[in-house]
CSV table of N, CA, C and O in Angstrom, one decimal:
chain,number,residue,atom,x,y,z
A,1,MET,N,85.6,8.3,-88.5
A,1,MET,CA,85.4,6.9,-88.1
A,1,MET,C,84.3,6.8,-87.1
A,1,MET,O,83.4,5.9,-87.2
A,2,ALA,N,84.2,7.7,-86.2
A,2,ALA,CA,83.1,7.7,-85.2
A,2,ALA,C,81.8,8.0,-85.9
A,2,ALA,O,80.8,7.4,-85.5
A,3,ASP,N,81.8,8.8,-86.9
A,3,ASP,CA,80.6,9.1,-87.7
A,3,ASP,C,80.1,7.9,-88.4
A,3,ASP,O,78.9,7.6,-88.4
A,4,LEU,N,81.0,7.1,-89.0
A,4,LEU,CA,80.6,5.9,-89.6
A,4,LEU,C,80.0,4.8,-88.7
A,4,LEU,O,79.0,4.2,-89.0
A,5,LEU,N,80.6,4.8,-87.5
A,5,LEU,CA,80.2,3.8,-86.5
A,5,LEU,C,78.7,4.3,-86.0
A,5,LEU,O,77.8,3.5,-85.9
A,6,HIS,N,78.5,5.6,-85.8
A,6,HIS,CA,77.2,6.1,-85.4
A,6,HIS,C,76.2,5.8,-86.5
A,6,HIS,O,75.0,5.4,-86.2
A,7,ARG,N,76.5,6.0,-87.7
A,7,ARG,CA,75.6,5.7,-88.9
A,7,ARG,C,75.2,4.2,-88.9
A,7,ARG,O,74.1,3.9,-89.1
A,8,ARG,N,76.2,3.3,-88.7
A,8,ARG,CA,75.9,1.9,-88.7
A,8,ARG,C,75.0,1.5,-87.6
A,8,ARG,O,74.1,0.7,-87.7
A,9,THR,N,75.2,2.1,-86.4
A,9,THR,CA,74.4,1.8,-85.2
A,9,THR,C,72.9,2.2,-85.5
A,9,THR,O,72.0,1.5,-85.2
A,10,ARG,N,72.8,3.4,-86.1
A,10,ARG,CA,71.4,3.9,-86.4
A,10,ARG,C,70.7,3.0,-87.5
A,10,ARG,O,69.5,2.7,-87.3
A,11,LEU,N,71.5,2.5,-88.5
A,11,LEU,CA,70.9,1.6,-89.5
A,11,LEU,C,70.5,0.3,-88.8
A,11,LEU,O,69.4,-0.2,-89.1
A,12,ALA,N,71.3,-0.2,-87.9
A,12,ALA,CA,71.0,-1.5,-87.3
A,12,ALA,C,69.8,-1.3,-86.4
A,12,ALA,O,68.8,-2.2,-86.4
A,13,ALA,N,69.6,-0.2,-85.7
A,13,ALA,CA,68.5,0.1,-84.9
A,13,ALA,C,67.2,0.2,-85.7
A,13,ALA,O,66.1,-0.3,-85.4
A,14,GLY,N,67.3,0.9,-86.9
A,14,GLY,CA,66.2,1.0,-87.7
A,14,GLY,C,65.7,-0.3,-88.3
A,14,GLY,O,64.5,-0.6,-88.4
A,15,ALA,N,66.7,-1.2,-88.7
A,15,ALA,CA,66.3,-2.5,-89.2
A,15,ALA,C,65.6,-3.3,-88.1
A,15,ALA,O,64.7,-4.0,-88.4
A,16,ALA,N,66.2,-3.3,-86.9
A,16,ALA,CA,65.5,-4.0,-85.8
A,16,ALA,C,64.1,-3.6,-85.6
A,16,ALA,O,63.2,-4.3,-85.4
A,17,ALA,N,63.9,-2.2,-85.6
A,17,ALA,CA,62.5,-1.7,-85.4
A,17,ALA,C,61.6,-2.2,-86.5
A,17,ALA,O,60.5,-2.5,-86.3
A,18,GLY,N,62.1,-2.2,-87.7
A,18,GLY,CA,61.3,-2.7,-88.9
A,18,GLY,C,60.9,-4.1,-88.7
A,18,GLY,O,59.7,-4.5,-89.0
A,19,VAL,N,61.8,-5.0,-88.2
A,19,VAL,CA,61.5,-6.4,-88.0
A,19,VAL,C,60.4,-6.5,-86.9
A,19,VAL,O,59.4,-7.3,-87.0
A,20,LEU,N,60.5,-5.7,-85.8
A,20,LEU,CA,59.5,-5.8,-84.8
A,20,LEU,C,58.1,-5.3,-85.2
A,20,LEU,O,57.2,-5.8,-84.8
A,21,LEU,N,58.1,-4.3,-86.1
A,21,LEU,CA,56.8,-3.9,-86.7
A,21,LEU,C,56.2,-4.9,-87.6
A,21,LEU,O,55.0,-5.0,-87.6
A,22,LEU,N,57.0,-5.7,-88.3
A,22,LEU,CA,56.4,-6.7,-89.2
A,22,LEU,C,56.0,-8.0,-88.4
A,22,LEU,O,55.2,-8.8,-88.8
A,23,LEU,N,56.6,-8.2,-87.2
A,23,LEU,CA,56.3,-9.4,-86.4
A,23,LEU,C,54.8,-9.7,-86.1
A,23,LEU,O,54.4,-10.8,-86.4
A,24,PRO,N,54.0,-8.7,-85.7
A,24,PRO,CA,52.6,-9.0,-85.6
A,24,PRO,C,51.9,-9.4,-86.8
A,24,PRO,O,51.0,-10.2,-86.8
A,25,LEU,N,52.4,-8.9,-88.0
A,25,LEU,CA,51.8,-9.3,-89.2
A,25,LEU,C,52.0,-10.8,-89.5
A,25,LEU,O,51.1,-11.4,-90.1
A,26,ALA,N,53.1,-11.3,-89.1
A,26,ALA,CA,53.4,-12.7,-89.3
A,26,ALA,C,52.9,-13.6,-88.2
A,26,ALA,O,52.9,-14.8,-88.3
A,27,ALA,N,52.4,-12.9,-87.2
A,27,ALA,CA,52.0,-13.7,-85.9
A,27,ALA,C,50.7,-14.5,-86.2
A,27,ALA,O,50.4,-15.4,-85.5
A,28,CYS,N,49.8,-14.0,-87.1
A,28,CYS,CA,48.6,-14.6,-87.3
A,28,CYS,C,48.5,-15.2,-88.7
A,28,CYS,O,48.7,-14.6,-89.7
A,29,SER,N,48.2,-16.5,-88.8
A,29,SER,CA,48.2,-17.1,-90.1
A,29,SER,C,46.9,-17.8,-90.4
A,29,SER,O,46.7,-18.6,-91.3
A,30,SER,N,45.9,-17.4,-89.6
A,30,SER,CA,44.6,-18.0,-89.8
A,30,SER,C,43.5,-16.9,-90.1
A,30,SER,O,43.6,-15.8,-89.6
A,31,SER,N,42.5,-17.2,-90.9
A,31,SER,CA,41.5,-16.2,-91.3
A,31,SER,C,40.6,-15.8,-90.2
A,31,SER,O,40.0,-14.8,-90.2
A,32,ASN,N,40.5,-16.7,-89.1
A,32,ASN,CA,39.6,-16.4,-88.0
A,32,ASN,C,40.4,-15.7,-86.9
A,32,ASN,O,39.9,-15.6,-85.8
A,33,VAL,N,41.5,-15.1,-87.2
A,33,VAL,CA,42.4,-14.4,-86.2
A,33,VAL,C,42.7,-13.0,-86.7
A,33,VAL,O,43.0,-12.8,-87.8
A,34,ASP,N,42.6,-12.1,-85.7
A,34,ASP,CA,43.0,-10.7,-86.0
A,34,ASP,C,44.0,-10.2,-85.0
A,34,ASP,O,43.7,-10.3,-83.7
A,35,CYS,N,45.1,-9.8,-85.4
A,35,CYS,CA,46.2,-9.4,-84.4
A,35,CYS,C,46.5,-7.8,-84.5
A,35,CYS,O,46.4,-7.3,-85.7
A,36,SER,N,46.8,-7.3,-83.4
A,36,SER,CA,47.2,-5.9,-83.3
A,36,SER,C,48.3,-5.9,-82.2
A,36,SER,O,48.0,-6.1,-81.1
A,37,GLY,N,49.5,-5.5,-82.7
A,37,GLY,CA,50.6,-5.5,-81.7
A,37,GLY,C,50.9,-6.9,-81.3
A,37,GLY,O,51.0,-7.8,-82.1
A,38,THR,N,50.9,-7.1,-80.0
A,38,THR,CA,51.2,-8.5,-79.4
A,38,THR,C,49.9,-9.1,-78.9
A,38,THR,O,50.0,-10.1,-78.1
A,39,SER,N,48.7,-8.7,-79.3
A,39,SER,CA,47.5,-9.2,-78.9
A,39,SER,C,46.7,-9.7,-80.1
A,39,SER,O,46.7,-9.0,-81.1
A,40,CYS,N,46.1,-10.8,-80.0
A,40,CYS,CA,45.3,-11.4,-81.1
A,40,CYS,C,43.9,-11.8,-80.5
A,40,CYS,O,43.8,-12.2,-79.4
A,41,THR,N,42.9,-11.5,-81.4
A,41,THR,CA,41.6,-12.1,-81.1
A,41,THR,C,41.2,-13.2,-82.1
A,41,THR,O,41.7,-13.1,-83.2
A,42,ALA,N,40.5,-14.1,-81.6
A,42,ALA,CA,40.1,-15.3,-82.5
A,42,ALA,C,38.7,-15.8,-82.2
A,42,ALA,O,38.2,-15.6,-81.1
A,43,SER,N,38.1,-16.2,-83.2
A,43,SER,CA,36.8,-16.8,-83.1
A,43,SER,C,36.8,-18.3,-83.6
A,43,SER,O,37.2,-18.5,-84.8
A,44,LEU,N,36.6,-19.2,-82.7
A,44,LEU,CA,36.7,-20.6,-83.0
A,44,LEU,C,35.3,-21.3,-82.8
A,44,LEU,O,34.7,-21.1,-81.7
A,45,SER,N,34.8,-22.0,-83.8
A,45,SER,CA,33.5,-22.6,-83.6
A,45,SER,C,33.5,-23.9,-84.4
A,45,SER,O,34.2,-24.0,-85.4
A,46,GLY,N,32.7,-24.9,-83.9
A,46,GLY,CA,32.6,-26.1,-84.6
A,46,GLY,C,33.7,-27.1,-84.2
A,46,GLY,O,34.7,-26.8,-83.6
A,47,ASP,N,33.5,-28.4,-84.7
A,47,ASP,CA,34.4,-29.4,-84.4
A,47,ASP,C,35.8,-29.1,-85.0
A,47,ASP,O,35.9,-28.7,-86.2
A,48,ASP,N,36.8,-29.4,-84.2
A,48,ASP,CA,38.2,-29.3,-84.7
A,48,ASP,C,38.6,-27.9,-85.3
A,48,ASP,O,39.4,-27.8,-86.1
A,49,ALA,N,37.9,-26.8,-84.7
A,49,ALA,CA,38.4,-25.5,-85.1
A,49,ALA,C,39.7,-25.2,-84.6
A,49,ALA,O,40.1,-25.5,-83.5
A,50,LYS,N,40.6,-24.6,-85.5
A,50,LYS,CA,42.0,-24.4,-85.1
A,50,LYS,C,42.4,-23.0,-85.6
A,50,LYS,O,41.8,-22.4,-86.5
A,51,ALA,N,43.4,-22.5,-85.0
A,51,ALA,CA,44.0,-21.2,-85.4
A,51,ALA,C,45.5,-21.2,-85.0
A,51,ALA,O,45.9,-21.9,-84.1
A,52,SER,N,46.3,-20.4,-85.7
A,52,SER,CA,47.6,-20.2,-85.4
A,52,SER,C,47.7,-18.7,-84.8
A,52,SER,O,47.4,-17.8,-85.5
A,53,ILE,N,48.1,-18.7,-83.6
A,53,ILE,CA,48.2,-17.4,-82.9
A,53,ILE,C,49.6,-17.2,-82.3
A,53,ILE,O,50.0,-17.9,-81.5
A,54,LEU,N,50.2,-16.1,-82.7
A,54,LEU,CA,51.5,-15.7,-82.2
A,54,LEU,C,52.5,-16.8,-82.2
A,54,LEU,O,53.2,-17.1,-81.3
A,55,GLY,N,52.4,-17.6,-83.3
A,55,GLY,CA,53.4,-18.7,-83.5
A,55,GLY,C,52.9,-20.0,-82.7
A,55,GLY,O,53.7,-20.9,-82.6
A,56,ASN,N,51.7,-20.0,-82.2
A,56,ASN,CA,51.3,-21.2,-81.4
A,56,ASN,C,50.0,-21.7,-82.1
A,56,ASN,O,49.1,-21.0,-82.4
A,57,ASP,N,49.9,-23.1,-82.2
A,57,ASP,CA,48.7,-23.7,-82.7
A,57,ASP,C,47.7,-23.9,-81.6
A,57,ASP,O,48.0,-24.5,-80.5
A,58,LEU,N,46.5,-23.3,-81.8
A,58,LEU,CA,45.4,-23.4,-80.8
A,58,LEU,C,44.3,-24.2,-81.4
A,58,LEU,O,44.0,-24.0,-82.5
A,59,ALA,N,43.6,-25.1,-80.6
A,59,ALA,CA,42.6,-25.9,-81.1
A,59,ALA,C,41.4,-25.8,-80.1
A,59,ALA,O,41.6,-25.8,-78.9
A,60,PHE,N,40.2,-25.7,-80.6
A,60,PHE,CA,38.9,-25.7,-79.9
A,60,PHE,C,38.4,-27.1,-79.8
A,60,PHE,O,38.3,-27.8,-80.8
A,61,ALA,N,38.1,-27.6,-78.5
A,61,ALA,CA,37.7,-29.0,-78.4
A,61,ALA,C,36.2,-29.0,-77.9
A,61,ALA,O,35.8,-30.1,-77.5
A,62,GLY,N,35.5,-27.9,-77.9
A,62,GLY,CA,34.1,-28.0,-77.5
A,62,GLY,C,33.8,-27.2,-76.3
A,62,GLY,O,34.7,-26.7,-75.6
A,63,THR,N,32.5,-27.1,-75.9
A,63,THR,CA,32.1,-26.5,-74.7
A,63,THR,C,31.3,-27.4,-73.8
A,63,THR,O,30.6,-28.3,-74.4
A,64,GLN,N,31.3,-27.2,-72.5
A,64,GLN,CA,30.5,-28.0,-71.6
A,64,GLN,C,30.3,-27.1,-70.4
A,64,GLN,O,31.2,-26.6,-69.8
A,65,ASP,N,29.0,-27.0,-69.9
A,65,ASP,CA,28.7,-26.3,-68.8
A,65,ASP,C,29.1,-24.8,-68.8
A,65,ASP,O,29.7,-24.3,-67.8
A,66,GLY,N,29.1,-24.2,-70.0
A,66,GLY,CA,29.6,-22.8,-70.2
A,66,GLY,C,31.1,-22.6,-70.2
A,66,GLY,O,31.5,-21.5,-70.1
A,67,ARG,N,31.8,-23.7,-70.3
A,67,ARG,CA,33.3,-23.6,-70.4
A,67,ARG,C,33.8,-24.1,-71.7
A,67,ARG,O,33.3,-25.1,-72.2
A,68,ALA,N,34.7,-23.3,-72.3
A,68,ALA,CA,35.3,-23.8,-73.6
A,68,ALA,C,36.6,-24.6,-73.3
A,68,ALA,O,37.4,-24.1,-72.5
A,69,SER,N,36.8,-25.7,-74.0
A,69,SER,CA,38.0,-26.5,-73.9
A,69,SER,C,38.9,-26.1,-75.0
A,69,SER,O,38.5,-26.1,-76.2
A,70,LEU,N,40.2,-25.8,-74.7
A,70,LEU,CA,41.2,-25.4,-75.7
A,70,LEU,C,42.4,-26.1,-75.4
A,70,LEU,O,42.8,-26.5,-74.3
A,71,SER,N,43.2,-26.3,-76.5
A,71,SER,CA,44.6,-26.8,-76.4
A,71,SER,C,45.5,-25.9,-77.1
A,71,SER,O,45.2,-25.4,-78.2
A,72,VAL,N,46.7,-25.7,-76.5
A,72,VAL,CA,47.8,-24.9,-77.1
A,72,VAL,C,49.0,-25.8,-76.9
A,72,VAL,O,49.5,-26.0,-75.9
A,73,GLY,N,49.5,-26.4,-78.1
A,73,GLY,CA,50.6,-27.3,-78.0
A,73,GLY,C,50.1,-28.5,-77.1
A,73,GLY,O,49.2,-29.1,-77.4
A,74,ASP,N,51.0,-28.8,-76.1
A,74,ASP,CA,50.7,-29.9,-75.2
A,74,ASP,C,49.8,-29.5,-74.0
A,74,ASP,O,49.5,-30.3,-73.2
A,75,SER,N,49.5,-28.2,-73.9
A,75,SER,CA,48.7,-27.7,-72.8
A,75,SER,C,47.2,-27.7,-73.1
A,75,SER,O,46.8,-27.4,-74.2
A,76,SER,N,46.4,-28.2,-72.2
A,76,SER,CA,44.9,-28.2,-72.3
A,76,SER,C,44.3,-27.4,-71.2
A,76,SER,O,44.7,-27.5,-70.0
A,77,VAL,N,43.4,-26.5,-71.5
A,77,VAL,CA,42.8,-25.6,-70.5
A,77,VAL,C,41.3,-25.5,-70.9
A,77,VAL,O,40.9,-25.8,-72.0
A,78,SER,N,40.5,-24.9,-69.9
A,78,SER,CA,39.1,-24.6,-70.2
A,78,SER,C,38.9,-23.3,-69.5
A,78,SER,O,39.5,-22.9,-68.5
A,79,CYS,N,38.0,-22.4,-70.1
A,79,CYS,CA,37.7,-21.2,-69.5
A,79,CYS,C,36.2,-20.8,-69.8
A,79,CYS,O,35.6,-21.2,-70.8
A,80,ALA,N,35.7,-20.0,-68.8
A,80,ALA,CA,34.3,-19.5,-68.9
A,80,ALA,C,34.4,-18.1,-69.5
A,80,ALA,O,35.5,-17.5,-69.5
A,81,GLU,N,33.3,-17.6,-69.9
A,81,GLU,CA,33.2,-16.2,-70.4
A,81,GLU,C,33.8,-15.3,-69.4
A,81,GLU,O,33.4,-15.3,-68.2
A,82,GLY,N,34.7,-14.4,-69.8
A,82,GLY,CA,35.4,-13.4,-68.9
A,82,GLY,C,36.6,-13.9,-68.1
A,82,GLY,O,37.2,-13.2,-67.5
A,83,GLU,N,36.8,-15.2,-68.2
A,83,GLU,CA,37.9,-15.8,-67.5
A,83,GLU,C,39.2,-15.8,-68.2
A,83,GLU,O,39.2,-16.0,-69.4
A,84,SER,N,40.3,-15.7,-67.6
A,84,SER,CA,41.6,-15.7,-68.2
A,84,SER,C,42.4,-16.9,-67.7
A,84,SER,O,42.3,-17.2,-66.5
A,85,VAL,N,43.1,-17.6,-68.6
A,85,VAL,CA,43.9,-18.8,-68.2
A,85,VAL,C,45.3,-18.7,-69.0
A,85,VAL,O,45.4,-18.0,-70.0
A,86,SER,N,46.2,-19.4,-68.5
A,86,SER,CA,47.5,-19.5,-69.2
A,86,SER,C,47.6,-20.9,-69.9
A,86,SER,O,47.2,-21.9,-69.3
A,87,ALA,N,48.0,-20.9,-71.1
A,87,ALA,CA,48.1,-22.1,-71.9
A,87,ALA,C,49.4,-22.1,-72.6
A,87,ALA,O,49.5,-21.3,-73.6
A,88,GLY,N,50.4,-22.9,-72.2
A,88,GLY,CA,51.7,-22.8,-72.8
A,88,GLY,C,52.2,-21.4,-72.7
A,88,GLY,O,52.1,-20.8,-71.6
A,89,PRO,N,52.7,-20.8,-73.7
A,89,PRO,CA,53.2,-19.4,-73.7
A,89,PRO,C,52.2,-18.3,-73.8
A,89,PRO,O,52.5,-17.2,-73.7
A,90,LEU,N,50.9,-18.7,-73.9
A,90,LEU,CA,49.8,-17.7,-74.2
A,90,LEU,C,49.0,-17.5,-72.9
A,90,LEU,O,48.8,-18.4,-72.1
A,91,SER,N,48.6,-16.2,-72.8
A,91,SER,CA,47.6,-15.8,-71.8
A,91,SER,C,46.3,-15.7,-72.6
A,91,SER,O,46.3,-14.9,-73.5
A,92,ILE,N,45.3,-16.4,-72.2
A,92,ILE,CA,44.0,-16.4,-73.0
A,92,ILE,C,42.9,-15.9,-72.2
A,92,ILE,O,42.7,-16.4,-71.0
A,93,THR,N,42.1,-15.0,-72.7
A,93,THR,CA,40.9,-14.5,-72.1
A,93,THR,C,39.7,-14.9,-72.9
A,93,THR,O,39.7,-14.5,-74.2
A,94,CYS,N,38.8,-15.7,-72.4
A,94,CYS,CA,37.6,-16.1,-73.2
A,94,CYS,C,36.6,-14.9,-73.1
A,94,CYS,O,36.1,-14.7,-72.0
A,95,THR,N,36.3,-14.3,-74.2
A,95,THR,CA,35.5,-13.1,-74.1
A,95,THR,C,34.0,-13.5,-74.4
A,95,THR,O,33.1,-12.8,-74.0
A,96,SER,N,33.8,-14.6,-75.0
A,96,SER,CA,32.4,-15.1,-75.3
A,96,SER,C,32.5,-16.7,-75.4
A,96,SER,O,33.4,-17.2,-76.1
A,97,VAL,N,31.6,-17.3,-74.8
A,97,VAL,CA,31.5,-18.8,-74.9
A,97,VAL,C,30.0,-19.1,-75.2
A,97,VAL,O,29.2,-18.8,-74.5
A,98,THR,N,29.9,-19.9,-76.3
A,98,THR,CA,28.5,-20.3,-76.7
A,98,THR,C,28.5,-21.8,-76.7
A,98,THR,O,29.6,-22.5,-76.5
A,99,ASP,N,27.4,-22.4,-77.1
A,99,ASP,CA,27.3,-23.9,-77.2
A,99,ASP,C,28.2,-24.5,-78.1
A,99,ASP,O,28.7,-25.7,-78.0
A,100,ASP,N,28.6,-23.8,-79.2
A,100,ASP,CA,29.4,-24.4,-80.2
A,100,ASP,C,30.7,-23.5,-80.6
A,100,ASP,O,31.3,-23.8,-81.6
A,101,GLY,N,31.1,-22.6,-79.7
A,101,GLY,CA,32.2,-21.8,-80.1
A,101,GLY,C,32.7,-20.9,-78.9
A,101,GLY,O,32.2,-20.9,-77.9
A,102,VAL,N,33.9,-20.3,-79.2
A,102,VAL,CA,34.5,-19.4,-78.3
A,102,VAL,C,35.1,-18.2,-79.0
A,102,VAL,O,35.7,-18.4,-80.1
A,103,GLU,N,35.0,-17.1,-78.5
A,103,GLU,CA,35.8,-15.9,-78.9
A,103,GLU,C,36.8,-15.6,-77.8
A,103,GLU,O,36.4,-15.6,-76.6
A,104,LEU,N,38.0,-15.3,-78.2
A,104,LEU,CA,39.1,-15.2,-77.2
A,104,LEU,C,40.1,-14.1,-77.6
A,104,LEU,O,40.2,-13.7,-78.8
A,105,THR,N,40.8,-13.6,-76.6
A,105,THR,CA,41.9,-12.7,-76.9
A,105,THR,C,43.2,-13.4,-76.3
A,105,THR,O,43.1,-14.0,-75.2
A,106,ALA,N,44.2,-13.4,-77.0
A,106,ALA,CA,45.5,-14.1,-76.6
A,106,ALA,C,46.6,-13.2,-76.7
A,106,ALA,O,46.7,-12.4,-77.6
A,107,THR,N,47.5,-13.3,-75.7
A,107,THR,CA,48.8,-12.5,-75.7
A,107,THR,C,49.9,-13.5,-75.2
A,107,THR,O,49.6,-14.5,-74.6
A,108,VAL,N,51.1,-13.2,-75.6
A,108,VAL,CA,52.2,-13.9,-75.1
A,108,VAL,C,52.6,-13.5,-73.8
A,108,VAL,O,52.7,-12.3,-73.5
A,109,GLY,N,52.8,-14.4,-72.9
A,109,GLY,CA,53.3,-14.1,-71.5
A,109,GLY,C,52.3,-14.4,-70.5
A,109,GLY,O,51.5,-14.2,-69.9
């Protein structure tokens, strides 16, 4: 009986680990997003550029004075190159800001 319980526990742990490994694969649903683990990079340019990152919809609203304007759900933020900001459940670092786009790294938390 104890052996059966131990085997079921190991199977459940293995299944949970498998789900966690697949989670990052489902976290990005946009072609302009690349995820590895719990971190995603995205490149957004042009009017109304959008991406789905870690289950959150992110939209680029343009740049002004070297700052990119972004929205995540109901949150709106702006960031300069190298700056990190929190937007909803995401922590976003703007790695590059140009006149018509932004490259960023996003993590949950």
